[in-house]
Structures are given as structure tokens and as C-alpha cells.
CSV table of C-alpha atoms in Angstrom, one decimal:
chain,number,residue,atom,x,y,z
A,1,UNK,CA,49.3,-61.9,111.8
A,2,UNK,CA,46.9,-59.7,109.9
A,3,UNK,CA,43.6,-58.2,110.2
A,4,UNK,CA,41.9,-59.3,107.6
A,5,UNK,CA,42.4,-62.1,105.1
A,6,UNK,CA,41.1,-60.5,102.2
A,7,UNK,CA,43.4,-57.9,101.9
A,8,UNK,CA,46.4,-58.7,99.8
A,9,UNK,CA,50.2,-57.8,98.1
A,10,UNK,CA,49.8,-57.0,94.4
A,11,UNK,CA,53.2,-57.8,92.5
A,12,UNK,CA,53.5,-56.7,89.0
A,13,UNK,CA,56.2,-58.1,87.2
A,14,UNK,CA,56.4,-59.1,83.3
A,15,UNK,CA,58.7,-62.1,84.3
A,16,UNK,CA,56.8,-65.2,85.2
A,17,UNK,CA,59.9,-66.3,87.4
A,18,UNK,CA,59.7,-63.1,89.4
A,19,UNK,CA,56.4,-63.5,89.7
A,20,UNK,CA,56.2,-67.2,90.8
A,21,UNK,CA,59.2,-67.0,93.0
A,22,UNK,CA,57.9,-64.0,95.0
A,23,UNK,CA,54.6,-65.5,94.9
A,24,UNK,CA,55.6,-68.2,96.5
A,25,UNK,CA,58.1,-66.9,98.8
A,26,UNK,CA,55.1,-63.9,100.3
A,27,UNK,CA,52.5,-67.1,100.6
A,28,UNK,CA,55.2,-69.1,102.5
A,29,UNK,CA,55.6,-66.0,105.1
A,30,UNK,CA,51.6,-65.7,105.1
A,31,UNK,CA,50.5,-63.0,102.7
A,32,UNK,CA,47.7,-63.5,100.0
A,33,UNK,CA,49.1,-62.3,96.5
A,34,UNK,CA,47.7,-61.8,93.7
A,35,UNK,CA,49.4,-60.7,90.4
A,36,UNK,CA,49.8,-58.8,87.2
A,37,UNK,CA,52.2,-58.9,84.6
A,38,UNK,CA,52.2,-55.0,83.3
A,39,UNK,CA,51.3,-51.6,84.2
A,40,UNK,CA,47.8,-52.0,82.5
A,41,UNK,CA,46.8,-54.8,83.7
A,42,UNK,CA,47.8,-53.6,87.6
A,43,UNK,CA,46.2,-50.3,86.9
A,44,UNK,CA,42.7,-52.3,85.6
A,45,UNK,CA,42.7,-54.3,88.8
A,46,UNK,CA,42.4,-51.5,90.8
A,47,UNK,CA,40.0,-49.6,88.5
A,48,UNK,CA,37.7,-53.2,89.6
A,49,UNK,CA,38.4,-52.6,93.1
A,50,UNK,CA,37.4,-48.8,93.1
A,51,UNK,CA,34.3,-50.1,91.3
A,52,UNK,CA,33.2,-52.4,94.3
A,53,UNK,CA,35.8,-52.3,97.3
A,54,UNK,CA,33.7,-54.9,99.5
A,55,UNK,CA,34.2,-58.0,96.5
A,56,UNK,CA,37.3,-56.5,95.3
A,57,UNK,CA,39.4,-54.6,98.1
A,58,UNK,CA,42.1,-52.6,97.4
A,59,UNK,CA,45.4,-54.4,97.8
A,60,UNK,CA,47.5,-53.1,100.8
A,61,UNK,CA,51.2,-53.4,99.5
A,62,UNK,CA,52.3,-53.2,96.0
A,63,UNK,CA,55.6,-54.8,94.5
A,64,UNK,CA,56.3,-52.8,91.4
A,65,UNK,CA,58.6,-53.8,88.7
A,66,UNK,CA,60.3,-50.4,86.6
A,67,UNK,CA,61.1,-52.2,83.5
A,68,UNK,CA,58.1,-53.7,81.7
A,69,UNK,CA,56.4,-53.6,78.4
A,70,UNK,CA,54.0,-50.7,77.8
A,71,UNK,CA,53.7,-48.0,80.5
A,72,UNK,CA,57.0,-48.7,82.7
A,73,UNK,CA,56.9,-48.8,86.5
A,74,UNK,CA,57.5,-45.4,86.8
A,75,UNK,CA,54.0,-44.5,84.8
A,76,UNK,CA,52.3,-46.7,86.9
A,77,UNK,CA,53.3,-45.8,89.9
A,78,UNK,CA,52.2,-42.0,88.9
A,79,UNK,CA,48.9,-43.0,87.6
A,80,UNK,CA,48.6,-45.0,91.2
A,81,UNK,CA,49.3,-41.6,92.9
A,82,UNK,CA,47.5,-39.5,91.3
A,83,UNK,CA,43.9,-41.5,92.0
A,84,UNK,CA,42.1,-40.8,94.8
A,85,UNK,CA,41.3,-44.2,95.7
A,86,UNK,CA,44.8,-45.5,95.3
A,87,UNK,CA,47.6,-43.3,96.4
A,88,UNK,CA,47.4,-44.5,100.1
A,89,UNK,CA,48.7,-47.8,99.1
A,90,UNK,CA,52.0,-48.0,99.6
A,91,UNK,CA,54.3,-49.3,96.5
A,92,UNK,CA,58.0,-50.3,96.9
A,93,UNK,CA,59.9,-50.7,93.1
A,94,UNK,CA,62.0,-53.5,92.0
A,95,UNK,CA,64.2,-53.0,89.8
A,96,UNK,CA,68.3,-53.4,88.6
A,97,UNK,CA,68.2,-50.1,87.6
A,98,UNK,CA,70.5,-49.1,90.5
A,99,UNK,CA,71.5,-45.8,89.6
A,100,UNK,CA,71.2,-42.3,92.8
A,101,UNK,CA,68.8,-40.8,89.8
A,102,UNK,CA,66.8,-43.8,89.0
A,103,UNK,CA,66.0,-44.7,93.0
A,104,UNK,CA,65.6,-40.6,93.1
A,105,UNK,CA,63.0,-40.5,90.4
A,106,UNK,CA,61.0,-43.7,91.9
A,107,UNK,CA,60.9,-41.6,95.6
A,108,UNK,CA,59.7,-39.0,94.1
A,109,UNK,CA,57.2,-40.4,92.7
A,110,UNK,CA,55.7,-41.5,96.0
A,111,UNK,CA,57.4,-45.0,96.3
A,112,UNK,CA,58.2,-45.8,99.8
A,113,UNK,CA,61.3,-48.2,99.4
A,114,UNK,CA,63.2,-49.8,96.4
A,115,UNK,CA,64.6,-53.2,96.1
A,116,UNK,CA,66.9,-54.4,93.9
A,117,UNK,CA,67.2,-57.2,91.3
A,118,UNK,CA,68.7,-60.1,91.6
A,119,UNK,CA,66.6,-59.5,95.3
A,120,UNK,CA,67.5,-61.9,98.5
A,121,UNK,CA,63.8,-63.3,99.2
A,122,UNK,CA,64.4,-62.8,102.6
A,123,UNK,CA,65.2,-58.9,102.7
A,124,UNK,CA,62.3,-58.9,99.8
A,125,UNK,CA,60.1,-60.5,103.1
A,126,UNK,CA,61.6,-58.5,105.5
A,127,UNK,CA,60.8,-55.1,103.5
A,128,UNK,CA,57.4,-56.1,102.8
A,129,UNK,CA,56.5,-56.9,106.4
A,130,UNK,CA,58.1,-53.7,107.6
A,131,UNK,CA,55.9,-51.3,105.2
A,132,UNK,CA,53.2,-53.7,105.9
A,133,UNK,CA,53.3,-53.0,109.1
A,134,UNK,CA,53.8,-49.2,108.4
A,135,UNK,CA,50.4,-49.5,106.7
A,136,UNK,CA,48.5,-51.1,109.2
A,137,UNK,CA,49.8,-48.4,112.2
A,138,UNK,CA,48.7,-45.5,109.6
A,139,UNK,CA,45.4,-47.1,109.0
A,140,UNK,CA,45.1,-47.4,112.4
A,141,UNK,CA,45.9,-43.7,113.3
A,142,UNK,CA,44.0,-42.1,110.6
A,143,UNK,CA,41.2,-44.2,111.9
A,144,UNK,CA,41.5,-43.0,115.3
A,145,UNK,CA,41.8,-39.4,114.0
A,146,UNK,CA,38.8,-39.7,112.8
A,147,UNK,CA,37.2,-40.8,115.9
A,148,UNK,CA,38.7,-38.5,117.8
A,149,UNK,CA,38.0,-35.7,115.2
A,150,UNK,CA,34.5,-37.0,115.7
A,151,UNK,CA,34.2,-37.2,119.2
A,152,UNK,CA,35.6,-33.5,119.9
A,153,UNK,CA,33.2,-32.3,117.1
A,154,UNK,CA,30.3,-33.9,119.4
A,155,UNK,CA,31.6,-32.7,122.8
A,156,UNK,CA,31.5,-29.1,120.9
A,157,UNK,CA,28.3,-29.0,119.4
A,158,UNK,CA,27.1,-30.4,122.9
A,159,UNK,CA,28.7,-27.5,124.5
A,160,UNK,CA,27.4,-24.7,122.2
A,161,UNK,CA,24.4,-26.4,122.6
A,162,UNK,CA,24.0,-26.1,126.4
A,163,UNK,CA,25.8,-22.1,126.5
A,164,UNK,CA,22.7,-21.4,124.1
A,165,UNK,CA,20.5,-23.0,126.2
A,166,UNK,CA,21.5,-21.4,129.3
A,167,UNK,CA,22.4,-18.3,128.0
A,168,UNK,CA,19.1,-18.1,126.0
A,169,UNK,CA,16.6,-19.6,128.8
A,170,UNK,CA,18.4,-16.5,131.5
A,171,UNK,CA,17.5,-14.0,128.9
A,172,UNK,CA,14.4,-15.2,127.9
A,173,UNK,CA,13.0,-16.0,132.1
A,174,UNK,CA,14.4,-11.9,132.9
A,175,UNK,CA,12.5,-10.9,130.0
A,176,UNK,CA,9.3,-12.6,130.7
A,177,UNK,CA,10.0,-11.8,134.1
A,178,UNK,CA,10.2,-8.3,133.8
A,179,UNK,CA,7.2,-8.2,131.2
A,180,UNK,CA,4.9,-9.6,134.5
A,181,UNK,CA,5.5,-7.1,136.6
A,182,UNK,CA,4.0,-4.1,134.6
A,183,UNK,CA,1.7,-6.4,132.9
A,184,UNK,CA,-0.1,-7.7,136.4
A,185,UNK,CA,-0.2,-3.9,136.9
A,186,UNK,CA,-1.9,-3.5,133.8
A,187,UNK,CA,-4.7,-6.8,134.2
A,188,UNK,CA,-5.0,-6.1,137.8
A,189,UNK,CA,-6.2,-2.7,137.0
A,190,UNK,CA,-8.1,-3.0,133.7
A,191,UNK,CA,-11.0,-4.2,135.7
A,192,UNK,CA,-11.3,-1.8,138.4
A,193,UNK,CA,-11.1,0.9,135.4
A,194,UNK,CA,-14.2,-0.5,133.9
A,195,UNK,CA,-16.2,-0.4,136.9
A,196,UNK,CA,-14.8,3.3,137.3
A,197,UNK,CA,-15.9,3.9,134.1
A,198,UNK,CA,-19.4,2.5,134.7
A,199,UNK,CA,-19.9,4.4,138.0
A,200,UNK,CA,-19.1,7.7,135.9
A,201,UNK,CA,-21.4,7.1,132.8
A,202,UNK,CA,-24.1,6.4,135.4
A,203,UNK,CA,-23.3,9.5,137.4
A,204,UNK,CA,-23.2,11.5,134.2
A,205,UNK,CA,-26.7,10.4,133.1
A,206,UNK,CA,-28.3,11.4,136.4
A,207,UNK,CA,-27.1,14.4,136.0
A,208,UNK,CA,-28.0,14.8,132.5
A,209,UNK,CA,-31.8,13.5,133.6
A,210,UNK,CA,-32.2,15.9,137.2
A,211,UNK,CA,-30.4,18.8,135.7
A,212,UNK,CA,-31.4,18.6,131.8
A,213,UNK,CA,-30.6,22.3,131.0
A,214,UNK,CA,-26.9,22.8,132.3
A,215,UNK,CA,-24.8,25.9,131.9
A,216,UNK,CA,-23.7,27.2,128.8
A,217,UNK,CA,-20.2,26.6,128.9
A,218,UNK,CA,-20.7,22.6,129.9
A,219,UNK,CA,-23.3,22.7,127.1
A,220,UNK,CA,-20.2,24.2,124.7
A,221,UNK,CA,-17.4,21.5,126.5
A,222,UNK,CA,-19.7,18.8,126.0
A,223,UNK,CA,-19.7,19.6,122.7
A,224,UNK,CA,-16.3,20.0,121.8
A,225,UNK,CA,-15.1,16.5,123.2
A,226,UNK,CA,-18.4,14.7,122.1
A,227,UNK,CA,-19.0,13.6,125.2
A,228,UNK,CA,-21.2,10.3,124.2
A,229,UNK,CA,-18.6,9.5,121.9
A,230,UNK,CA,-15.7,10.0,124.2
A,231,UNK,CA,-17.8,7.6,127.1
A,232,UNK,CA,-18.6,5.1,124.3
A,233,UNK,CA,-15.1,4.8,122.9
A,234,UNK,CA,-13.2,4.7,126.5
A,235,UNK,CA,-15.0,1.4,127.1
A,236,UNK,CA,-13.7,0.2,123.7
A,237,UNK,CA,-10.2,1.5,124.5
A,238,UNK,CA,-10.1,-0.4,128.0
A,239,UNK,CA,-11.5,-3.6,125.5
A,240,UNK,CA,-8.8,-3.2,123.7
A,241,UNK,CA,-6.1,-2.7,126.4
A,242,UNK,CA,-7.9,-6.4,128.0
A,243,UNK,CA,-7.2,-8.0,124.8
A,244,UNK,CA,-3.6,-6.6,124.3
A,245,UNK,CA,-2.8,-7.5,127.5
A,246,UNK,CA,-4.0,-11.4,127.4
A,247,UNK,CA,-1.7,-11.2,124.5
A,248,UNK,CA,0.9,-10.1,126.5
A,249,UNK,CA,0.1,-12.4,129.0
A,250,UNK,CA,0.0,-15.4,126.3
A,251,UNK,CA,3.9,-14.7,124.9
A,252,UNK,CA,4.9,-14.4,128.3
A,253,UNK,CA,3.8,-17.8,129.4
A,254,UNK,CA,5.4,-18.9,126.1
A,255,UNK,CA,8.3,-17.4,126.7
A,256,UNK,CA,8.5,-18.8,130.5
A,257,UNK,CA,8.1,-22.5,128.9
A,258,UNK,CA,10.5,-22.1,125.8
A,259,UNK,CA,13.1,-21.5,128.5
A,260,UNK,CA,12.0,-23.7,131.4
A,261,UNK,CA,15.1,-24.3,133.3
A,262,UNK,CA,14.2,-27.6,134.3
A,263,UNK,CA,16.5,-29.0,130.9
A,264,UNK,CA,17.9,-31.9,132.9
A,265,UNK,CA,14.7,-33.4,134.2
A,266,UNK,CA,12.4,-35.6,132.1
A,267,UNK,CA,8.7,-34.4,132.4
A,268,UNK,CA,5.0,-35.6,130.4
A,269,UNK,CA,4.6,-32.6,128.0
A,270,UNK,CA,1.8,-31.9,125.3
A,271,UNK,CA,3.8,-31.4,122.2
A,272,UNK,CA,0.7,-29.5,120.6
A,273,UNK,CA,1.4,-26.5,123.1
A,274,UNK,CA,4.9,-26.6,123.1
A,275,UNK,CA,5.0,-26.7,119.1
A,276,UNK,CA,2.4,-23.5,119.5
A,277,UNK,CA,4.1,-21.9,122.0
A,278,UNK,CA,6.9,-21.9,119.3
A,279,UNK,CA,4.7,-20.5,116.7
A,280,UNK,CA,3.8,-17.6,119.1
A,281,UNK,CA,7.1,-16.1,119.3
A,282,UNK,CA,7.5,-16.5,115.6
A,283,UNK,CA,4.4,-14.8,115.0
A,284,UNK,CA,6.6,-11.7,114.1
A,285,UNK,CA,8.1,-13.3,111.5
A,286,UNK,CA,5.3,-15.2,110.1
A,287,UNK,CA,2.6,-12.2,109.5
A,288,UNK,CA,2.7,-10.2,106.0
A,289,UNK,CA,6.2,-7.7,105.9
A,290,UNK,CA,5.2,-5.7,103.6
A,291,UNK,CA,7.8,-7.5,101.0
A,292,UNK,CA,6.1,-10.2,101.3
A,293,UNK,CA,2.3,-12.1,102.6
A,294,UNK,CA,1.6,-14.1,105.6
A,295,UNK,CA,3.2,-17.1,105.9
A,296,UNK,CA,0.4,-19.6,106.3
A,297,UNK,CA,0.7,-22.1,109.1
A,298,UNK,CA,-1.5,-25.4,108.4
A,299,UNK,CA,-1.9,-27.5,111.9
A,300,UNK,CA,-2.8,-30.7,111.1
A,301,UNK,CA,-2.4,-32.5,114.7
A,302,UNK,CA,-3.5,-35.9,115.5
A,303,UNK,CA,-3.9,-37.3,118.8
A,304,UNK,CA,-1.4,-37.3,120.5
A,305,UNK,CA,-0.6,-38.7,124.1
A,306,UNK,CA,1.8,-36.9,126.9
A,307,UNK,CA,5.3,-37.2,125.9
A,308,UNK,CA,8.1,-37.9,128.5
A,309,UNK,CA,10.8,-35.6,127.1
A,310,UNK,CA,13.1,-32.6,128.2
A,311,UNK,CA,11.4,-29.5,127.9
A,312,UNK,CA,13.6,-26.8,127.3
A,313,UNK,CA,15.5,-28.7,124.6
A,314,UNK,CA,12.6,-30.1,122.6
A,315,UNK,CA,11.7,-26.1,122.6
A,316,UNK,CA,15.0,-25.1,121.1
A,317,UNK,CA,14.7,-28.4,118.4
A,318,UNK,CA,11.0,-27.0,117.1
A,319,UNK,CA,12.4,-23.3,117.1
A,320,UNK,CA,15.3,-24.4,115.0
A,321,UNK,CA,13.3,-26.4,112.8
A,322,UNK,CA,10.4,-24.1,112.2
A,323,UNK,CA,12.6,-21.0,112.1
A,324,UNK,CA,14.4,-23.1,109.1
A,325,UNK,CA,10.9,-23.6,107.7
A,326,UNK,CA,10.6,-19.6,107.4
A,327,UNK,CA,14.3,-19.0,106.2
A,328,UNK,CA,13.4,-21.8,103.2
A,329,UNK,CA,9.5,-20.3,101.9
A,330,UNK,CA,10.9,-16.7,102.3
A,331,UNK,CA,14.2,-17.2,99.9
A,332,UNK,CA,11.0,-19.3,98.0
A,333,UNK,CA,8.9,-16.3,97.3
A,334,UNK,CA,12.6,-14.2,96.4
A,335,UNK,CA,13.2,-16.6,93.6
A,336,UNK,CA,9.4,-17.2,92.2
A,337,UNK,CA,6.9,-15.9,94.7
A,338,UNK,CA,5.2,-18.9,95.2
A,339,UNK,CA,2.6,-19.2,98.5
A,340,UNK,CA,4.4,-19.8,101.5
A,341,UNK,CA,3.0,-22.8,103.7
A,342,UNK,CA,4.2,-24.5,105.9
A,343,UNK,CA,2.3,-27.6,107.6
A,344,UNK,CA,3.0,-29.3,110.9
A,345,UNK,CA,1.2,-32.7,111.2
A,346,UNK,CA,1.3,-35.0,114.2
A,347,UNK,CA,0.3,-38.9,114.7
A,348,UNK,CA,1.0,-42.0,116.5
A,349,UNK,CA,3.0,-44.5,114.5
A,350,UNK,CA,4.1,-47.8,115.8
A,351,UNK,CA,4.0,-46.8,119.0
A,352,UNK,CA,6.3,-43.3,118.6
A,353,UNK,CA,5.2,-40.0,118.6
A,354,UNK,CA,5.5,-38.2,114.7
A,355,UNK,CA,5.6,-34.6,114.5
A,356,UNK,CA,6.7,-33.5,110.5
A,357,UNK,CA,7.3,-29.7,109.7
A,358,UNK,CA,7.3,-29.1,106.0
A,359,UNK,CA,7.7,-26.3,103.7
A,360,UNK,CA,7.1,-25.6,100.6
A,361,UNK,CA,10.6,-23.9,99.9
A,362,UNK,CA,13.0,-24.6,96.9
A,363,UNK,CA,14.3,-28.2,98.9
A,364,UNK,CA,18.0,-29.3,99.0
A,365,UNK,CA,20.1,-31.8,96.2
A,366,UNK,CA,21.2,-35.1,97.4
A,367,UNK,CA,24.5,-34.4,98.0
A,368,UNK,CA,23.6,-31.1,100.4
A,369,UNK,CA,21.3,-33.4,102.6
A,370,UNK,CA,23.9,-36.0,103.2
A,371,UNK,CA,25.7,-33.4,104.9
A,372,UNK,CA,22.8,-31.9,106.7
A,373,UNK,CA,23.2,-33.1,110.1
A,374,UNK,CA,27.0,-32.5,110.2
A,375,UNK,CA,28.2,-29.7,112.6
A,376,UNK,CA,29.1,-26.2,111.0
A,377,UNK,CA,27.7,-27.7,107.7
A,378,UNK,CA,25.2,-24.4,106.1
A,379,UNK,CA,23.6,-23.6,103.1
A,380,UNK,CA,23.0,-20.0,104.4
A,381,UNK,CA,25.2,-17.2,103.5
A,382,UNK,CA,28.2,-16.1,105.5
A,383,UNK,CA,26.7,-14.8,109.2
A,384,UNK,CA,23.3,-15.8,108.8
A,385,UNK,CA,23.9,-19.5,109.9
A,386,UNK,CA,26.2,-21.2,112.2
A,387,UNK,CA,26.0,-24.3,110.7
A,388,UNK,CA,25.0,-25.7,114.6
A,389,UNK,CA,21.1,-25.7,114.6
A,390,UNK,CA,20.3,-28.7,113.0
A,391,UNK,CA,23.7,-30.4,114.4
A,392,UNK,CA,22.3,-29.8,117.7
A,393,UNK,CA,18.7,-30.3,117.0
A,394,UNK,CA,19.5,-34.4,115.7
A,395,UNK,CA,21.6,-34.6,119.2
A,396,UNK,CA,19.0,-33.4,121.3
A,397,UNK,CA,16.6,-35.7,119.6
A,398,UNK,CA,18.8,-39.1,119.2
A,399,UNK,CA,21.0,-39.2,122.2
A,400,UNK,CA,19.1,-37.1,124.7
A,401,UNK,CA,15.5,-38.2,123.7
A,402,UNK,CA,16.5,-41.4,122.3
A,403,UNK,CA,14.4,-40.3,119.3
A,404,UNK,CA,14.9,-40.1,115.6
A,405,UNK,CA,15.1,-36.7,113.4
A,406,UNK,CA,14.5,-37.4,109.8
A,407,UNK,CA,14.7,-35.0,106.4
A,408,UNK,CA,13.5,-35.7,102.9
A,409,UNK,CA,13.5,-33.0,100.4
A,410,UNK,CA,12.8,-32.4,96.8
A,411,UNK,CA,14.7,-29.7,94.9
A,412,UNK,CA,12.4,-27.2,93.8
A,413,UNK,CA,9.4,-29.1,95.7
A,414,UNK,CA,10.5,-28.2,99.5
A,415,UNK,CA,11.4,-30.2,102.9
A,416,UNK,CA,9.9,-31.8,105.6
A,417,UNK,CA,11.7,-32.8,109.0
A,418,UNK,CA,10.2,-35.6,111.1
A,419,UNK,CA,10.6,-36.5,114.6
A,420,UNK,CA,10.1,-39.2,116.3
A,421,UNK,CA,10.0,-40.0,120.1
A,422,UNK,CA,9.4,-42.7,121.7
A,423,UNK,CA,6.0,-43.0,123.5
């Protein structure tokens, strides 16, 4: 008949006849009772099963005498109400108080039904197995709201997650695709220019060694645009321009594998180069700003074997992650300007795959990282975070890599995020 054994009806009654004749009368139709014989006593009960609910559960009905020694019914019933831990549980009065203004009073209270005295055991039974099963269906909803609350939460965060991922990997393939064009112009020429360059010094010293004593306007040109200097530093210019454009070249390629559109198919990776790849588009934000030094990046990797994983949404968890790192050292160094670090280490432990970010930021309380991983939970302030990133980055990690995303932080000491994949 019920769902569990331990939960029981709580009568409260100072006479023992009420109380053994009920007693008996619930046990006879299948209910476990227990029993108290005022308003302190049933209010101390409870108080022990707020304390440990597992030992002690909360009773799920409670038959509440008006007139007793002490705190009356009505008290008690308020006191019951007003905790957080109690006022779900339904209480029906019983009284012979049988006055409009009396039963009034008890309603308002929050009292679901009122019996009254002398009572018929038998509409006393019937009653209680009609709220009883009241309770049971509202448990039963509000459990399923939650479920359901749950489950829409995750089909959201799921759908953000893959808009941002599509909408970020298009932008981010016609950007890098519209970077190679001019930049194979750019390489594809630098070379050619050198040997143009080389030709043209070499021309320009036979000419300075068959005709050593040219006219006097060259001699005058020559020496207005320094010609050595102008040759020597051209060379260094096109060095330059080589340099810039393998740097160019470099945050392309990153930017082509951050948003490799092959999400939904499972490929060996090398974490190292993905995690660096990361790093390279951040580079902007982890050099000096003028407000503030260098962010210093210590890479403490391990070896570390090819990973089977997703590609473009392991990219998207170590840009959220890092780009939290920064966020926490710089609103460090606002507060007390301590150095900013932040240190990636990577090993193989128990056969997974470990890569920890930490920072040396101002860390999180207890209470903040228990709701860390929840979606729309920030810290930040109003439209500098969603509330999504890390909500997304635990999802990619648990269900779609079948990994684990850890945090442990210190207040005042900083954070460290760990993931671990399977190997």
C-alpha cells in the first residue's frame, strides 16, 4: 500500500485514550504511527528528523490535536509551517472545538482537513488515507517536475551548445579562410622578392665596381636615401614580413582546427596541440595590456598518448576553461596585484588521460562551487557571463566523451579544473 515502510503518521494528542485508540485503529488499516503527547514534544521530534532525515524521516501525515497543555494546536501547527523542512507535511486538526471561526482559523493556518471529536474511526481512516494519498501524488509530481525541469535544462544547454558551435566553427573556417588567400599571396611571393632583391644588390655592385665615379646627381641620390642602408634594411624588412606571415600562417591553422567541422566524428587527437592551439588565439589576451603584465603560461605536459575524442568540442571545453583561467588572475591582480600564472599540467593516471588548468586567482567558497556546473549559474557580473560555459564544458566532457571534469578551489589560493578522458 505504501512506498516505503519507514515513513509514518505522527498523532499528537495529550489524551492517552485518543492516542491509543487511533494508534491502534491507523496500525489495524496499515500505517506505522508514532506519537506525542504535546506541541513540544511533536515539534522536538521533527527538530530530530531535520537533524538526520535518513534515521529519523520526516513523518508524512500529521493528526493534530487543538487543545493541549503548553503551546495549543494551533501554535504548533504555525511553528510546523513556518520551517522549511516541515511545512510540506500535511496536518489535519482534531478537535471539538466546532465553531465556522475555529475550523477557519486552523485552515488558515495551513491545515488541510479537520476532524472532529468524539471522531468515527472509520471517517478518521478514511480522511487519513485520502490526504495520504494526496501526499504521495504531490511527492510524486514535484518529483517529476524536477526531472523534467532537469531534463529541458539539459536539452537547452545541449542546444546553445551546438548553435555556438556551429555558429562559431562557420565564422571562424570563413575567417581563416579568407586570411589564406592573401596570406598564400604574401608566402608565395616573399621568396621570389628575396631573390629580386639579391639580383639587384648584385647588379648594383657591378655597377659601383665598372663605373666607380658615377654622375653627380646619382652620387647626391645615393646619398640622400643611404643607399647601403636602404639595401641592407629591405632584406630585414622582407625577414620580417617571412616571420609575420608564419605567424599568420600558425593562427590560421589554429583557427581551422578550433572549428574543425568534423564535431560528430570521433578521431586520435594530441591534446598538447590542441591545448596550444587554444593558447594561440588567446595570445591577445595573455601578453602585458598596459594595466597589467603578461600573464605567464607554465606547460608542464607529460606524455601523453593519442586521445580518441571529438575535436571541435574538446576545443570549445579548453577555450572555456582557459579563458576562465584569465577572467580569474586578471580580477586577481585588480584586487591585490599578485603574479598571474596559470599552469597546465598533463599525465597518465590509471589509465585516463589528466589535463589540470590552474590559476592562481582569488578561488571560489564552498557553497559557489557546488553550484558551478549548473546551467545559467555565474559569478561574473551582469553581461560578461552566460552562466553556460562551464554547463556545457562538464556535458561535452561526461556525456559526449564519457570523461570526468573536476574543480577544487581555495578562496584566496585559486582553482584548478581537471579532465579526465578515457584512454
Amino acid at each position: 500500500m505504501f512506498e516505503s515502510e519507514k515513513k509514518f503518521i505522527l498523532i499528537v494528542d495529550d489524551s492517552a485514550t485518543n492516542l491509543a485508540v487511533l494508534s491502534q485503529a491507523l496500525k489495524t488499516a496499515g500505517y506505522k504511527v508514532r506519537v506525542a503527547v504535546d506541541g513540544e514534544s511533536a515539534l522536538a521530534m521533527l527538530r530530530k528528523c531535520a537533524i538526520d532525515s535518513t534515521k529519523n524521516p520526516f513523518p508524512e501525515l500529521i493528526l493534530l490535536d487543538v487543545q493541549m497543555p503548553g503551546i495549543d494546536g494551533f501554535e504548533t501547527c504555525r511553528r510546523i509551517k513556518d520551517d522549511q523542512e516541515t511545512k510540506t507535511i500535511p496536518v489535519i486538526f482534531m478537535t471539538a472545538l466546532a465553531d465556522a471561526e475555529s475550523k477557519i482559523k486552523g485552515l488558515s493556518l495551513g491545515a488541510v482537513d479537520y476532524i472532529t471529536k468524539p471522531f468515527e474511526q472509520d471517517e478518521v481512516i478514511a480522511r487519513v488515507n485520502i490526504h495520504w494519498r494526496l501526499k504521495q501524488l504531490t511527492d510524486n509530481l514535484e518529483e517529476q517536475v524536477t526531472q523534467r525541469t532537469s531534463a529541458l535544462q539539459q536539452a537547452q544547454v545541449k542546444v546553445v551548445q551546438q548553435e555556438k558551435l556551429s555558429a562559431l566553427g562557420q565564422l571562424v573556417a570563413g575567417v581563416a579562410h579568407e586570411i589564406n588567400n592573401p596570406l598564400s599571396f604574401m608566402v608565395s611571393n616573399i621568396a621570389p622578392a628575396k631573390e629580386y632583391l639579391a639580383e639587384i644588390t648584385e647588379v648594383l655592385s657591378l655597377y659601383q665596381k665598372h663605373y666607380p665615379e658615377p654622375a653627380s646627381d646619382i652620387v647626391s641620390k645615393i646619398e640622400d636615401i643611404d643607399l647601403e642602408f636602404v639595401i641592407e634594411d629591405f632584406s630585414h624588412l622582407l625577414d620580417s614580413m617571412e616571420v609575420g606571415t608564419e605567424r599568420i600562417k600558425d593562427i590560421s591553422l589554429s583557427l581551422r582546427n578550433f572549428a574543425r567541422s568534423d564535431g560528430d566524428i570521433a578521431s586520435a587527437i594530441e591534446l598538447h596541440q590542441t591545448v596550444d592551439s587554444t593558447l594561440l588565439l588567446l595570445k591577445h589576451r595573455l601578453k602585458d595590456q598596459g594595466c597589467r603584465p603578461a600573464i605567464e603560461v607554465i606547460q608542464n605536459y607529460g606524455e601523453l598518448p593519442l586521445i580518441k575524442c571529438y575535436p571541435g568540442p574538446m576545443n570549445q571545453v579548453f577555450m572555456n576553461l582557459l579563458a576562465n583561467a584569465i577572467d580569474a588572475v586578471e580580477e586577481a591582480w585588480e584586487k591585490d596585484q599578485r603574479p598571474l600564472n596559470i599552469t597546465i599540467s598533463t599525465e597518465v593516471l590509471r589509465e585516463s588521460a589528466i589535463v589540470r588548468i590552474a590559476d592562481n586567482g582569488l578561488g571560489m567558497a564552498d557553497e559557489i562551487q557546488q553550484h558551478l556546473f549548473e546551467p545559467l549559474f555565474t559569478t561574473k557580473a551582469v553581461g560578461k557571463g552566460t552562466g553556460l560555459g562551464l554547463s556545457i564544458a562538464k556535458q561535452i566532457v561526461t556525456d559526449k566523451h564519457g570523461g570526468q571534469l573536476f574543480c577544487k578551489s581555495i578562496a584566496g589560493k585559486g582553482t584548478e579544473f581537471a579532465i579526465e578522458l578515457p584512454i
